[in-house]
One Martini backbone bead per residue (centre of mass of N, CA, C, O) as a GRO file, in nm:
protein
  441
    1UNK     BB    1  12.332   7.473   3.349
    2UNK     BB    2  12.563   7.795   3.388
    3UNK     BB    3  12.729   8.070   3.569
    4UNK     BB    4  13.042   8.238   3.488
    5UNK     BB    5  13.333   8.305   3.706
    6UNK     BB    6  13.575   8.593   3.798
    7UNK     BB    7  13.873   8.731   3.933
    8UNK     BB    8  14.098   8.971   3.868
    9UNK     BB    9  14.353   8.782   3.887
   10UNK     BB   10  14.265   8.604   3.661
   11UNK     BB   11  14.219   8.779   3.428
   12UNK     BB   12  14.421   8.821   3.382
   13UNK     BB   13  14.554   8.501   3.291
   14UNK     BB   14  14.363   8.544   3.041
   15UNK     BB   15  14.451   8.758   2.865
   16UNK     BB   16  14.750   8.634   2.818
   17UNK     BB   17  14.641   8.400   2.699
   18UNK     BB   18  14.450   8.472   2.443
   19UNK     BB   19  14.722   8.579   2.280
   20UNK     BB   20  14.826   8.262   2.210
   21UNK     BB   21  14.635   8.231   2.001
   22UNK     BB   22  14.568   8.098   1.665
   23UNK     BB   23  14.493   8.050   1.343
   24UNK     BB   24  14.466   7.795   1.087
   25UNK     BB   25  14.534   7.606   0.830
   26UNK     BB   26  14.325   7.374   0.946
   27UNK     BB   27  14.134   7.116   1.116
   28UNK     BB   28  14.219   7.301   1.386
   29UNK     BB   29  14.090   7.557   1.328
   30UNK     BB   30  13.840   7.768   1.366
   31UNK     BB   31  13.565   7.844   1.390
   32UNK     BB   32  13.413   8.139   1.336
   33UNK     BB   33  13.189   8.306   1.545
   34UNK     BB   34  13.009   8.447   1.266
   35UNK     BB   35  12.935   8.162   1.196
   36UNK     BB   36  12.649   7.974   1.052
   37UNK     BB   37  12.729   7.694   1.198
   38UNK     BB   38  12.623   7.785   1.498
   39UNK     BB   39  12.319   7.778   1.449
   40UNK     BB   40  12.288   7.553   1.325
   41UNK     BB   41  12.391   7.309   1.542
   42UNK     BB   42  12.213   7.442   1.784
   43UNK     BB   43  11.912   7.363   1.643
   44UNK     BB   44  11.984   7.053   1.624
   45UNK     BB   45  12.011   7.035   1.936
   46UNK     BB   46  11.759   7.142   2.033
   47UNK     BB   47  11.598   6.930   1.835
   48UNK     BB   48  11.845   6.649   1.902
   49UNK     BB   49  11.981   6.557   1.714
   50UNK     BB   50  12.240   6.663   1.855
   51UNK     BB   51  12.465   6.583   2.073
   52UNK     BB   52  12.639   6.668   2.395
   53UNK     BB   53  12.576   6.615   2.693
   54UNK     BB   54  12.404   6.354   2.891
   55UNK     BB   55  12.170   6.552   2.881
   56UNK     BB   56  12.156   6.714   2.584
   57UNK     BB   57  12.323   6.941   2.605
   58UNK     BB   58  12.497   7.268   2.414
   59UNK     BB   59  12.831   7.376   2.404
   60UNK     BB   60  12.859   7.623   2.146
   61UNK     BB   61  12.931   7.902   2.183
   62UNK     BB   62  13.222   7.874   2.113
   63UNK     BB   63  13.454   7.817   1.966
   64UNK     BB   64  13.557   7.550   1.719
   65UNK     BB   65  13.686   7.348   1.539
   66UNK     BB   66  13.631   7.193   1.213
   67UNK     BB   67  13.662   6.893   1.333
   68UNK     BB   68  13.436   6.915   1.546
   69UNK     BB   69  13.220   7.004   1.356
   70UNK     BB   70  13.221   6.720   1.196
   71UNK     BB   71  13.155   6.522   1.378
   72UNK     BB   72  12.860   6.655   1.455
   73UNK     BB   73  12.778   6.614   1.118
   74UNK     BB   74  12.785   6.347   1.122
   75UNK     BB   75  12.595   6.236   1.345
   76UNK     BB   76  12.341   6.391   1.193
   77UNK     BB   77  12.364   6.227   0.912
   78UNK     BB   78  12.303   5.935   1.103
   79UNK     BB   79  11.970   6.102   1.091
   80UNK     BB   80  11.852   6.171   0.805
   81UNK     BB   81  11.550   5.967   0.857
   82UNK     BB   82  11.467   6.140   1.148
   83UNK     BB   83  11.398   6.419   0.970
   84UNK     BB   84  11.329   6.684   0.844
   85UNK     BB   85  11.353   6.910   0.577
   86UNK     BB   86  11.494   7.121   0.731
   87UNK     BB   87  11.702   6.958   0.881
   88UNK     BB   88  11.815   6.813   0.586
   89UNK     BB   89  11.908   7.093   0.470
   90UNK     BB   90  12.097   7.162   0.718
   91UNK     BB   91  12.275   6.901   0.671
   92UNK     BB   92  12.384   6.964   0.393
   93UNK     BB   93  12.507   7.197   0.412
   94UNK     BB   94  12.715   7.149   0.644
   95UNK     BB   95  12.843   6.926   0.466
   96UNK     BB   96  12.948   7.115   0.240
   97UNK     BB   97  13.141   7.309   0.442
   98UNK     BB   98  13.312   7.022   0.563
   99UNK     BB   99  13.383   6.782   0.343
  100UNK     BB  100  13.665   6.749   0.440
  101UNK     BB  101  13.663   6.674   0.683
  102UNK     BB  102  13.493   6.418   0.655
  103UNK     BB  103  13.692   6.261   0.469
  104UNK     BB  104  13.909   6.255   0.662
  105UNK     BB  105  13.724   6.076   0.847
  106UNK     BB  106  13.519   5.866   0.726
  107UNK     BB  107  13.569   5.555   0.803
  108UNK     BB  108  13.637   5.603   1.108
  109UNK     BB  109  13.371   5.684   1.187
  110UNK     BB  110  13.198   5.456   1.083
  111UNK     BB  111  13.325   5.222   1.263
  112UNK     BB  112  13.259   5.368   1.520
  113UNK     BB  113  12.965   5.347   1.528
  114UNK     BB  114  12.960   5.052   1.490
  115UNK     BB  115  13.140   5.035   1.798
  116UNK     BB  116  12.926   5.151   1.997
  117UNK     BB  117  12.750   5.102   2.228
  118UNK     BB  118  12.447   5.181   2.382
  119UNK     BB  119  12.636   5.260   2.632
  120UNK     BB  120  12.690   5.566   2.752
  121UNK     BB  121  12.964   5.771   2.893
  122UNK     BB  122  12.994   6.043   3.140
  123UNK     BB  123  13.146   6.316   3.293
  124UNK     BB  124  13.227   6.479   3.629
  125UNK     BB  125  13.452   6.707   3.801
  126UNK     BB  126  13.348   6.915   4.116
  127UNK     BB  127  13.485   7.176   4.236
  128UNK     BB  128  13.414   7.369   4.571
  129UNK     BB  129  13.449   7.695   4.693
  130UNK     BB  130  13.321   7.881   4.991
  131UNK     BB  131  13.299   8.202   5.106
  132UNK     BB  132  13.131   8.369   5.369
  133UNK     BB  133  12.983   8.702   5.469
  134UNK     BB  134  12.811   8.828   5.758
  135UNK     BB  135  12.605   9.039   5.920
  136UNK     BB  136  12.462   9.046   6.214
  137UNK     BB  137  12.260   9.170   6.448
  138UNK     BB  138  12.513   9.301   6.628
  139UNK     BB  139  12.770   9.380   6.382
  140UNK     BB  140  12.901   9.131   6.318
  141UNK     BB  141  13.089   8.846   6.181
  142UNK     BB  142  13.015   8.571   5.969
  143UNK     BB  143  13.166   8.270   5.897
  144UNK     BB  144  13.155   8.083   5.605
  145UNK     BB  145  13.220   7.720   5.431
  146UNK     BB  146  13.255   7.537   5.096
  147UNK     BB  147  13.422   7.206   5.059
  148UNK     BB  148  13.357   7.024   4.747
  149UNK     BB  149  13.355   6.721   4.602
  150UNK     BB  150  13.219   6.627   4.291
  151UNK     BB  151  13.045   6.343   4.132
  152UNK     BB  152  12.942   6.297   3.796
  153UNK     BB  153  12.729   6.008   3.589
  154UNK     BB  154  12.638   5.971   3.244
  155UNK     BB  155  12.401   5.760   3.132
  156UNK     BB  156  12.309   5.683   2.770
  157UNK     BB  157  12.058   5.447   2.619
  158UNK     BB  158  11.976   5.296   2.342
  159UNK     BB  159  11.681   5.179   2.244
  160UNK     BB  160  11.651   5.357   1.949
  161UNK     BB  161  11.582   5.580   1.702
  162UNK     BB  162  11.377   5.759   1.943
  163UNK     BB  163  11.513   5.619   2.195
  164UNK     BB  164  11.628   5.728   2.535
  165UNK     BB  165  11.806   5.682   2.826
  166UNK     BB  166  11.844   5.923   3.103
  167UNK     BB  167  12.137   5.941   3.391
  168UNK     BB  168  12.238   6.049   3.703
  169UNK     BB  169  12.516   6.010   3.919
  170UNK     BB  170  12.602   6.099   4.277
  171UNK     BB  171  12.855   6.226   4.429
  172UNK     BB  172  13.016   6.328   4.761
  173UNK     BB  173  13.263   6.558   4.900
  174UNK     BB  174  13.357   6.682   5.249
  175UNK     BB  175  13.669   6.793   5.313
  176UNK     BB  176  13.693   6.894   5.581
  177UNK     BB  177  13.547   6.651   5.724
  178UNK     BB  178  13.574   6.404   5.576
  179UNK     BB  179  13.300   6.337   5.402
  180UNK     BB  180  13.086   6.077   5.246
  181UNK     BB  181  12.864   6.012   5.012
  182UNK     BB  182  12.630   5.854   4.849
  183UNK     BB  183  12.551   5.721   4.551
  184UNK     BB  184  12.303   5.897   4.334
  185UNK     BB  185  12.014   5.963   4.218
  186UNK     BB  186  11.903   6.233   4.019
  187UNK     BB  187  11.804   6.106   3.719
  188UNK     BB  188  11.543   5.968   3.530
  189UNK     BB  189  11.455   5.883   3.209
  190UNK     BB  190  11.279   5.945   2.877
  191UNK     BB  191  11.391   5.989   2.559
  192UNK     BB  192  11.195   6.158   2.301
  193UNK     BB  193  11.185   6.161   1.910
  194UNK     BB  194  10.964   6.337   1.663
  195UNK     BB  195  11.107   6.582   1.525
  196UNK     BB  196  10.978   6.842   1.683
  197UNK     BB  197  10.892   6.613   1.905
  198UNK     BB  198  10.968   6.603   2.304
  199UNK     BB  199  10.985   6.367   2.505
  200UNK     BB  200  10.910   6.313   2.865
  201UNK     BB  201  11.024   6.096   3.139
  202UNK     BB  202  11.031   6.062   3.514
  203UNK     BB  203  11.345   6.227   3.616
  204UNK     BB  204  11.371   6.571   3.567
  205UNK     BB  205  11.412   6.869   3.453
  206UNK     BB  206  11.310   7.154   3.446
  207UNK     BB  207  11.227   7.363   3.175
  208UNK     BB  208  11.427   7.585   2.947
  209UNK     BB  209  11.407   7.915   2.944
  210UNK     BB  210  11.439   8.227   2.841
  211UNK     BB  211  11.229   8.383   3.086
  212UNK     BB  212  11.489   8.248   3.320
  213UNK     BB  213  11.747   8.068   3.300
  214UNK     BB  214  11.662   7.942   3.644
  215UNK     BB  215  11.578   8.139   3.833
  216UNK     BB  216  11.362   7.987   3.979
  217UNK     BB  217  11.410   7.621   3.850
  218UNK     BB  218  11.661   7.432   3.942
  219UNK     BB  219  11.548   7.108   3.902
  220UNK     BB  220  11.390   6.818   3.986
  221UNK     BB  221  11.088   6.583   3.839
  222UNK     BB  222  10.795   6.405   3.863
  223UNK     BB  223  10.698   6.317   3.500
  224UNK     BB  224  10.653   6.512   3.223
  225UNK     BB  225  10.764   6.660   2.888
  226UNK     BB  226  10.657   6.895   2.627
  227UNK     BB  227  10.807   6.950   2.328
  228UNK     BB  228  10.737   7.213   1.997
  229UNK     BB  229  10.968   7.312   1.780
  230UNK     BB  230  11.229   7.560   1.683
  231UNK     BB  231  11.188   7.871   1.714
  232UNK     BB  232  10.940   7.778   1.827
  233UNK     BB  233  10.875   7.684   2.177
  234UNK     BB  234  10.661   7.443   2.337
  235UNK     BB  235  10.608   7.411   2.679
  236UNK     BB  236  10.490   7.118   2.894
  237UNK     BB  237  10.426   7.026   3.260
  238UNK     BB  238  10.410   6.757   3.467
  239UNK     BB  239  10.387   6.678   3.864
  240UNK     BB  240  10.639   6.609   4.123
  241UNK     BB  241  10.755   6.784   4.407
  242UNK     BB  242  11.027   6.820   4.640
  243UNK     BB  243  11.061   7.082   4.837
  244UNK     BB  244  11.323   6.991   4.966
  245UNK     BB  245  11.484   7.126   4.719
  246UNK     BB  246  11.396   7.391   4.805
  247UNK     BB  247  11.435   7.733   4.940
  248UNK     BB  248  11.303   7.644   5.215
  249UNK     BB  249  11.151   7.755   5.553
  250UNK     BB  250  10.960   7.640   5.781
  251UNK     BB  251  10.753   7.735   6.016
  252UNK     BB  252  10.644   7.681   6.336
  253UNK     BB  253  10.363   7.729   6.234
  254UNK     BB  254  10.337   7.388   6.194
  255UNK     BB  255  10.069   7.228   6.319
  256UNK     BB  256  10.131   6.930   6.218
  257UNK     BB  257  10.469   6.903   6.329
  258UNK     BB  258  10.785   6.872   6.242
  259UNK     BB  259  10.827   6.980   5.988
  260UNK     BB  260  10.917   6.991   5.649
  261UNK     BB  261  10.982   7.053   5.286
  262UNK     BB  262  11.011   6.734   5.256
  263UNK     BB  263  10.693   6.673   5.348
  264UNK     BB  264  10.573   6.839   5.063
  265UNK     BB  265  10.457   6.769   4.798
  266UNK     BB  266  10.406   6.930   4.494
  267UNK     BB  267  10.191   7.004   4.268
  268UNK     BB  268  10.278   7.028   3.907
  269UNK     BB  269  10.311   7.323   3.647
  270UNK     BB  270  10.406   7.388   3.303
  271UNK     BB  271  10.447   7.684   3.084
  272UNK     BB  272  10.586   7.764   2.746
  273UNK     BB  273  10.746   8.044   2.537
  274UNK     BB  274  11.008   8.035   2.285
  275UNK     BB  275  11.216   8.262   2.122
  276UNK     BB  276  11.450   8.244   1.773
  277UNK     BB  277  11.610   8.535   1.640
  278UNK     BB  278  11.919   8.584   1.563
  279UNK     BB  279  12.013   8.771   1.851
  280UNK     BB  280  11.696   8.649   1.963
  281UNK     BB  281  11.587   8.543   2.309
  282UNK     BB  282  11.250   8.466   2.422
  283UNK     BB  283  11.037   8.464   2.713
  284UNK     BB  284  10.710   8.249   2.875
  285UNK     BB  285  10.635   8.170   3.186
  286UNK     BB  286  10.463   7.927   3.380
  287UNK     BB  287  10.443   7.804   3.728
  288UNK     BB  288  10.306   7.581   3.956
  289UNK     BB  289  10.224   7.514   4.320
  290UNK     BB  290  10.096   7.248   4.521
  291UNK     BB  291  10.143   7.314   4.869
  292UNK     BB  292  10.150   7.333   5.214
  293UNK     BB  293  10.415   7.467   5.266
  294UNK     BB  294  10.313   7.750   5.231
  295UNK     BB  295  10.149   7.808   5.496
  296UNK     BB  296  10.446   7.813   5.623
  297UNK     BB  297  10.561   8.055   5.571
  298UNK     BB  298  10.712   8.313   5.629
  299UNK     BB  299  10.546   8.602   5.495
  300UNK     BB  300  10.400   8.510   5.211
  301UNK     BB  301  10.124   8.619   5.386
  302UNK     BB  302   9.916   8.880   5.511
  303UNK     BB  303   9.671   8.710   5.507
  304UNK     BB  304   9.546   8.469   5.419
  305UNK     BB  305   9.628   8.165   5.331
  306UNK     BB  306   9.824   7.928   5.122
  307UNK     BB  307   9.871   7.625   4.908
  308UNK     BB  308  10.042   7.863   4.676
  309UNK     BB  309  10.245   7.870   4.325
  310UNK     BB  310  10.294   8.146   4.110
  311UNK     BB  311  10.531   8.166   3.834
  312UNK     BB  312  10.595   8.446   3.645
  313UNK     BB  313  10.782   8.485   3.352
  314UNK     BB  314  11.042   8.684   3.193
  315UNK     BB  315  11.283   8.693   2.892
  316UNK     BB  316  11.631   8.743   2.764
  317UNK     BB  317  11.866   8.761   2.490
  318UNK     BB  318  12.123   8.998   2.346
  319UNK     BB  319  12.339   9.011   2.077
  320UNK     BB  320  12.554   9.235   1.957
  321UNK     BB  321  12.835   9.062   1.957
  322UNK     BB  322  13.036   8.748   1.948
  323UNK     BB  323  13.087   8.889   2.266
  324UNK     BB  324  12.815   9.024   2.339
  325UNK     BB  325  12.585   9.045   2.612
  326UNK     BB  326  12.219   9.058   2.710
  327UNK     BB  327  12.051   8.975   3.001
  328UNK     BB  328  11.708   8.937   3.123
  329UNK     BB  329  11.497   8.870   3.424
  330UNK     BB  330  11.126   8.798   3.516
  331UNK     BB  331  11.001   8.741   3.852
  332UNK     BB  332  10.632   8.621   4.000
  333UNK     BB  333  10.452   8.571   4.233
  334UNK     BB  334  10.116   8.602   4.263
  335UNK     BB  335  10.055   8.422   4.577
  336UNK     BB  336  10.233   8.648   4.695
  337UNK     BB  337  10.351   8.945   4.929
  338UNK     BB  338  10.650   8.855   4.977
  339UNK     BB  339  10.964   8.782   4.810
  340UNK     BB  340  10.809   8.772   4.477
  341UNK     BB  341  11.051   8.887   4.342
  342UNK     BB  342  11.283   8.850   4.035
  343UNK     BB  343  11.598   8.956   3.928
  344UNK     BB  344  11.842   8.960   3.592
  345UNK     BB  345  12.132   9.130   3.498
  346UNK     BB  346  12.354   9.055   3.231
  347UNK     BB  347  12.701   9.096   3.110
  348UNK     BB  348  12.875   8.967   2.842
  349UNK     BB  349  13.220   8.862   2.787
  350UNK     BB  350  13.207   8.589   2.624
  351UNK     BB  351  13.379   8.267   2.675
  352UNK     BB  352  13.388   7.929   2.831
  353UNK     BB  353  13.562   7.632   2.658
  354UNK     BB  354  13.600   7.288   2.691
  355UNK     BB  355  13.717   7.272   2.363
  356UNK     BB  356  13.894   7.578   2.411
  357UNK     BB  357  14.175   7.624   2.470
  358UNK     BB  358  14.202   7.950   2.639
  359UNK     BB  359  13.945   8.021   2.689
  360UNK     BB  360  13.727   8.296   2.786
  361UNK     BB  361  13.535   8.523   3.047
  362UNK     BB  362  13.280   8.776   3.135
  363UNK     BB  363  13.081   8.935   3.412
  364UNK     BB  364  12.784   9.121   3.495
  365UNK     BB  365  12.569   9.136   3.788
  366UNK     BB  366  12.224   9.184   3.862
  367UNK     BB  367  12.065   9.070   4.173
  368UNK     BB  368  11.724   8.949   4.258
  369UNK     BB  369  11.631   8.678   4.518
  370UNK     BB  370  11.300   8.619   4.620
  371UNK     BB  371  11.239   8.338   4.807
  372UNK     BB  372  10.925   8.315   4.645
  373UNK     BB  373  11.048   8.318   4.324
  374UNK     BB  374  11.342   8.175   4.402
  375UNK     BB  375  11.333   7.809   4.464
  376UNK     BB  376  11.611   7.733   4.239
  377UNK     BB  377  11.894   7.811   4.134
  378UNK     BB  378  12.135   7.813   3.914
  379UNK     BB  379  12.326   7.973   4.089
  380UNK     BB  380  12.587   7.837   4.288
  381UNK     BB  381  12.647   8.068   4.475
  382UNK     BB  382  12.375   8.095   4.591
  383UNK     BB  383  12.275   7.770   4.634
  384UNK     BB  384  12.531   7.774   4.885
  385UNK     BB  385  12.407   7.966   5.032
  386UNK     BB  386  12.157   7.814   5.153
  387UNK     BB  387  12.335   7.630   5.303
  388UNK     BB  388  12.346   7.868   5.502
  389UNK     BB  389  12.276   8.029   5.857
  390UNK     BB  390  12.137   8.298   5.763
  391UNK     BB  391  11.997   8.605   5.822
  392UNK     BB  392  11.724   8.597   5.643
  393UNK     BB  393  11.809   8.447   5.390
  394UNK     BB  394  11.537   8.282   5.312
  395UNK     BB  395  11.454   8.507   5.131
  396UNK     BB  396  11.697   8.638   5.007
  397UNK     BB  397  11.887   8.854   4.753
  398UNK     BB  398  12.097   9.152   4.676
  399UNK     BB  399  12.326   9.189   4.421
  400UNK     BB  400  12.678   9.187   4.288
  401UNK     BB  401  12.838   9.027   3.983
  402UNK     BB  402  13.164   8.930   3.922
  403UNK     BB  403  13.400   8.742   3.700
  404UNK     BB  404  13.496   8.457   3.569
  405UNK     BB  405  13.628   8.210   3.277
  406UNK     BB  406  13.858   7.873   3.201
  407UNK     BB  407  14.012   7.734   2.989
  408UNK     BB  408  14.338   7.531   3.033
  409UNK     BB  409  14.209   7.258   2.916
  410UNK     BB  410  14.089   6.981   2.776
  411UNK     BB  411  13.802   6.973   2.991
  412UNK     BB  412  13.805   7.230   3.129
  413UNK     BB  413  13.693   7.439   3.415
  414UNK     BB  414  13.720   7.782   3.572
  415UNK     BB  415  13.508   7.953   3.853
  416UNK     BB  416  13.461   8.277   3.962
  417UNK     BB  417  13.355   8.459   4.244
  418UNK     BB  418  13.176   8.778   4.337
  419UNK     BB  419  12.941   8.892   4.616
  420UNK     BB  420  12.791   9.228   4.701
  421UNK     BB  421  12.544   9.249   4.927
  422UNK     BB  422  12.201   9.145   5.058
  423UNK     BB  423  11.980   9.067   5.301
  424UNK     BB  424  11.652   9.068   5.302
  425UNK     BB  425  11.532   8.974   5.569
  426UNK     BB  426  11.775   9.217   5.738
  427UNK     BB  427  11.979   9.379   5.549
  428UNK     BB  428  12.258   9.257   5.562
  429UNK     BB  429  12.569   9.230   5.464
  430UNK     BB  430  12.744   9.038   5.198
  431UNK     BB  431  12.959   8.802   5.149
  432UNK     BB  432  13.126   8.616   4.833
  433UNK     BB  433  13.311   8.374   4.737
  434UNK     BB  434  13.388   8.171   4.448
  435UNK     BB  435  13.478   7.793   4.323
  436UNK     BB  436  13.571   7.648   4.049
  437UNK     BB  437  13.625   7.288   3.928
  438UNK     BB  438  13.645   7.132   3.614
  439UNK     BB  439  13.611   6.747   3.479
  440UNK     BB  440  13.580   6.632   3.168
  441UNK     BB  441  13.434   6.301   2.979
   0.00000   0.00000   0.00000
């Protein structure tokens, strides 16, 4: 799940490299970005018919080759006995469109499917560098940095025609300190698909909604998620969430003594409705958390304390052309009195795609991330900043972000970002430079 960004120097290189790309009339030429097949494949991916990466996401928002499209269609055809009539018609139309490429794949694809093990492994090597500058109470500038290397291994085990088991193992190295962590289990859950119904049970990510697009809580919880629908989807989840995974600081007023957010596991439930049609995606969601941690958050309430958070979010995305899109999201914690609102407005131009070397994109965004409405943002730039001891930073940040992404080779991606804004708790200036390099397999 994440936002791809880059600095001005890299942008020039991206524009230069994109001029070298050209399409050829062969199976390796790109499917035009406005081709109807992208929407069809994205819909099948959302329905769980076509698999993407190990977490089940489909990263095909940009152009891919006819050969790559045919591979996904072939996998969908292998599941024709598991789909509904609408999905079957969509697969048949795709098969007709890419009949020649499917014919060229022919027995090779069939033989490959016969030899595939029940457990497939995918992975990612991720390097992150972050340099943060903030103004302290004396007016001087404090400097902090993050320099990490992370390994993600994503096994997917096929149980039967309806069920899979998904997991992620994560290990990291703090390069500046030459300090490695133990490999740990990030998530583990059973994933079942029955037509338009998807069932997830175990430890997994909060449901992803057009309403906030990761603005509220991009983290894992233990419980279950039910998702029903195609173009219009209803999502319901419930379970327990370790509040130590949130960007929250417990106040010294904690009369239970010496406890932190990780000592307060929250009861959690959420419901969301998403709708996608044509160029528009929109959604609304409500997420509820019940934990003693909210009683000890500084400035959470002006009056009587509460042990609850209730976050309502609404938002969406509109694609003006194949290259230009505008997204906006708003969230409010109905139980908090301060730092209880978050918003994100972002203008996107194109976007990098690891399956399409040379692809690139840029965006400009304004973000206001209230510390009590954005519990753990999907934006890694801000998520990494939360790990840095900044005066007032626990209450959130606001400001502008500009950047771009670039795929220099197949299965690789480079993101860079620059944030310029202030910390909400102190109103002191804050600047962050962010770089991420990813390699997928």
